[in-house]
Amino acid sequence: MGRESLDVVHARNVGATGLSVHVPHGFVGFDLAVEVELIVTLPRSQPFLSRGVIKYVRLYFIRIKNSHRDAVERYVHSRTS
């Protein structure tokens, strides 16, 4: 994760404000203050592009369309119902 790198990671604890990710190699050499670009893929939904910043090993969405946030909320609701 970060500039000049690409990682495919699986999200945990998905919510409308962000998600947790596990990065197997850790964050060695990664500037945690930098924004990252990510592609979010939810079941039964088209992938979408967002940007985020890593805080406490949780990524918070800082630029996400309302329709995409709604899709995340529907996904979370479907997992908790």
mmCIF file of C-alpha atoms in Angstrom:
data_model
loop_
_atom_site.group_PDB
_atom_site.id
_atom_site.type_symbol
_atom_site.label_atom_id
_atom_site.label_comp_id
_atom_site.label_asym_id
_atom_site.label_seq_id
_atom_site.Cartn_x
_atom_site.Cartn_y
_atom_site.Cartn_z
ATOM 1 C CA MET A 1 0.000 0.000 0.000
ATOM 2 C CA GLY A 2 1.230 3.435 -0.837
ATOM 3 C CA ARG A 3 2.713 5.415 -3.652
ATOM 4 C CA GLU A 4 4.444 3.284 -6.248
ATOM 5 C CA SER A 5 2.974 0.053 -4.879
ATOM 6 C CA LEU A 6 -0.117 -2.055 -5.378
ATOM 7 C CA ASP A 7 -1.542 -4.495 -2.866
ATOM 8 C CA VAL A 8 -4.649 -6.631 -3.035
ATOM 9 C CA VAL A 9 -6.008 -6.900 0.494
ATOM 10 C CA HIS A 10 -9.209 -8.192 2.037
ATOM 11 C CA ALA A 11 -11.202 -5.793 4.177
ATOM 12 C CA ARG A 12 -12.433 -6.521 7.657
ATOM 13 C CA ASN A 13 -14.967 -4.553 9.676
ATOM 14 C CA VAL A 14 -16.485 -2.719 6.714
ATOM 15 C CA GLY A 15 -18.492 0.389 7.557
ATOM 16 C CA ALA A 16 -19.829 3.464 5.785
ATOM 17 C CA THR A 17 -16.933 5.582 7.086
ATOM 18 C CA GLY A 18 -14.163 3.151 6.206
ATOM 19 C CA LEU A 19 -12.765 -0.327 6.613
ATOM 20 C CA SER A 20 -9.996 -2.281 8.306
ATOM 21 C CA VAL A 21 -7.381 -4.025 6.220
ATOM 22 C CA HIS A 22 -4.703 -6.588 7.012
ATOM 23 C CA VAL A 23 -1.424 -5.918 5.243
ATOM 24 C CA PRO A 24 0.725 -9.076 5.517
ATOM 25 C CA HIS A 25 4.028 -7.235 5.119
ATOM 26 C CA GLY A 26 3.074 -4.502 7.592
ATOM 27 C CA PHE A 27 3.643 -0.833 6.985
ATOM 28 C CA VAL A 28 7.451 -0.807 7.028
ATOM 29 C CA GLY A 29 8.665 2.132 4.956
ATOM 30 C CA PHE A 30 5.153 3.427 4.330
ATOM 31 C CA ASP A 31 4.206 7.019 5.113
ATOM 32 C CA LEU A 32 0.938 6.672 7.032
ATOM 33 C CA ALA A 33 0.134 10.364 6.532
ATOM 34 C CA VAL A 34 -0.262 10.004 2.756
ATOM 35 C CA GLU A 35 -3.630 9.476 1.058
ATOM 36 C CA VAL A 36 -4.076 6.182 -0.751
ATOM 37 C CA GLU A 37 -6.294 5.356 -3.708
ATOM 38 C CA LEU A 38 -8.320 2.185 -3.520
ATOM 39 C CA ILE A 39 -10.764 0.165 -5.539
ATOM 40 C CA VAL A 40 -13.573 -1.234 -3.403
ATOM 41 C CA THR A 41 -15.372 -4.350 -4.602
ATOM 42 C CA LEU A 42 -18.521 -5.405 -2.752
ATOM 43 C CA PRO A 43 -20.608 -8.501 -3.497
ATOM 44 C CA ARG A 44 -23.315 -7.886 -6.131
ATOM 45 C CA SER A 45 -21.995 -4.374 -6.811
ATOM 46 C CA GLN A 46 -19.753 -2.686 -9.349
ATOM 47 C CA PRO A 47 -16.237 -1.878 -8.056
ATOM 48 C CA PHE A 48 -15.685 1.807 -7.296
ATOM 49 C CA LEU A 49 -12.695 4.071 -6.786
ATOM 50 C CA SER A 50 -12.183 5.985 -3.549
ATOM 51 C CA ARG A 51 -9.378 7.666 -1.631
ATOM 52 C CA GLY A 52 -8.544 7.179 2.008
ATOM 53 C CA VAL A 53 -6.046 7.802 4.748
ATOM 54 C CA ILE A 54 -4.818 5.110 7.117
ATOM 55 C CA LYS A 55 -5.503 5.719 10.798
ATOM 56 C CA TYR A 56 -4.935 3.145 13.493
ATOM 57 C CA VAL A 57 -4.662 0.496 10.770
ATOM 58 C CA ARG A 58 -8.147 1.404 9.614
ATOM 59 C CA LEU A 59 -8.806 3.168 6.361
ATOM 60 C CA TYR A 60 -11.340 6.002 6.505
ATOM 61 C CA PHE A 61 -13.064 7.051 3.293
ATOM 62 C CA ILE A 62 -12.362 10.717 2.641
ATOM 63 C CA ARG A 63 -13.690 10.956 -0.897
ATOM 64 C CA ILE A 64 -16.544 8.629 -1.780
ATOM 65 C CA LYS A 65 -19.730 9.195 -3.757
ATOM 66 C CA ASN A 66 -22.987 9.034 -1.817
ATOM 67 C CA SER A 67 -24.186 6.160 -4.014
ATOM 68 C CA HIS A 68 -21.047 4.179 -3.165
ATOM 69 C CA ARG A 69 -21.413 4.936 0.557
ATOM 70 C CA ASP A 70 -25.031 3.730 0.262
ATOM 71 C CA ALA A 71 -23.785 0.498 -1.355
ATOM 72 C CA VAL A 72 -21.371 -0.028 1.549
ATOM 73 C CA GLU A 73 -24.162 0.621 4.069
ATOM 74 C CA ARG A 74 -26.440 -1.889 2.298
ATOM 75 C CA TYR A 75 -23.612 -4.442 2.340
ATOM 76 C CA VAL A 76 -22.986 -3.899 6.070
ATOM 77 C CA HIS A 77 -26.713 -4.170 6.801
ATOM 78 C CA SER A 78 -26.951 -7.427 4.813
ATOM 79 C CA ARG A 79 -24.093 -8.892 6.880
ATOM 80 C CA THR A 80 -25.664 -7.960 10.222
ATOM 81 C CA SER A 81 -29.287 -8.920 9.505
#
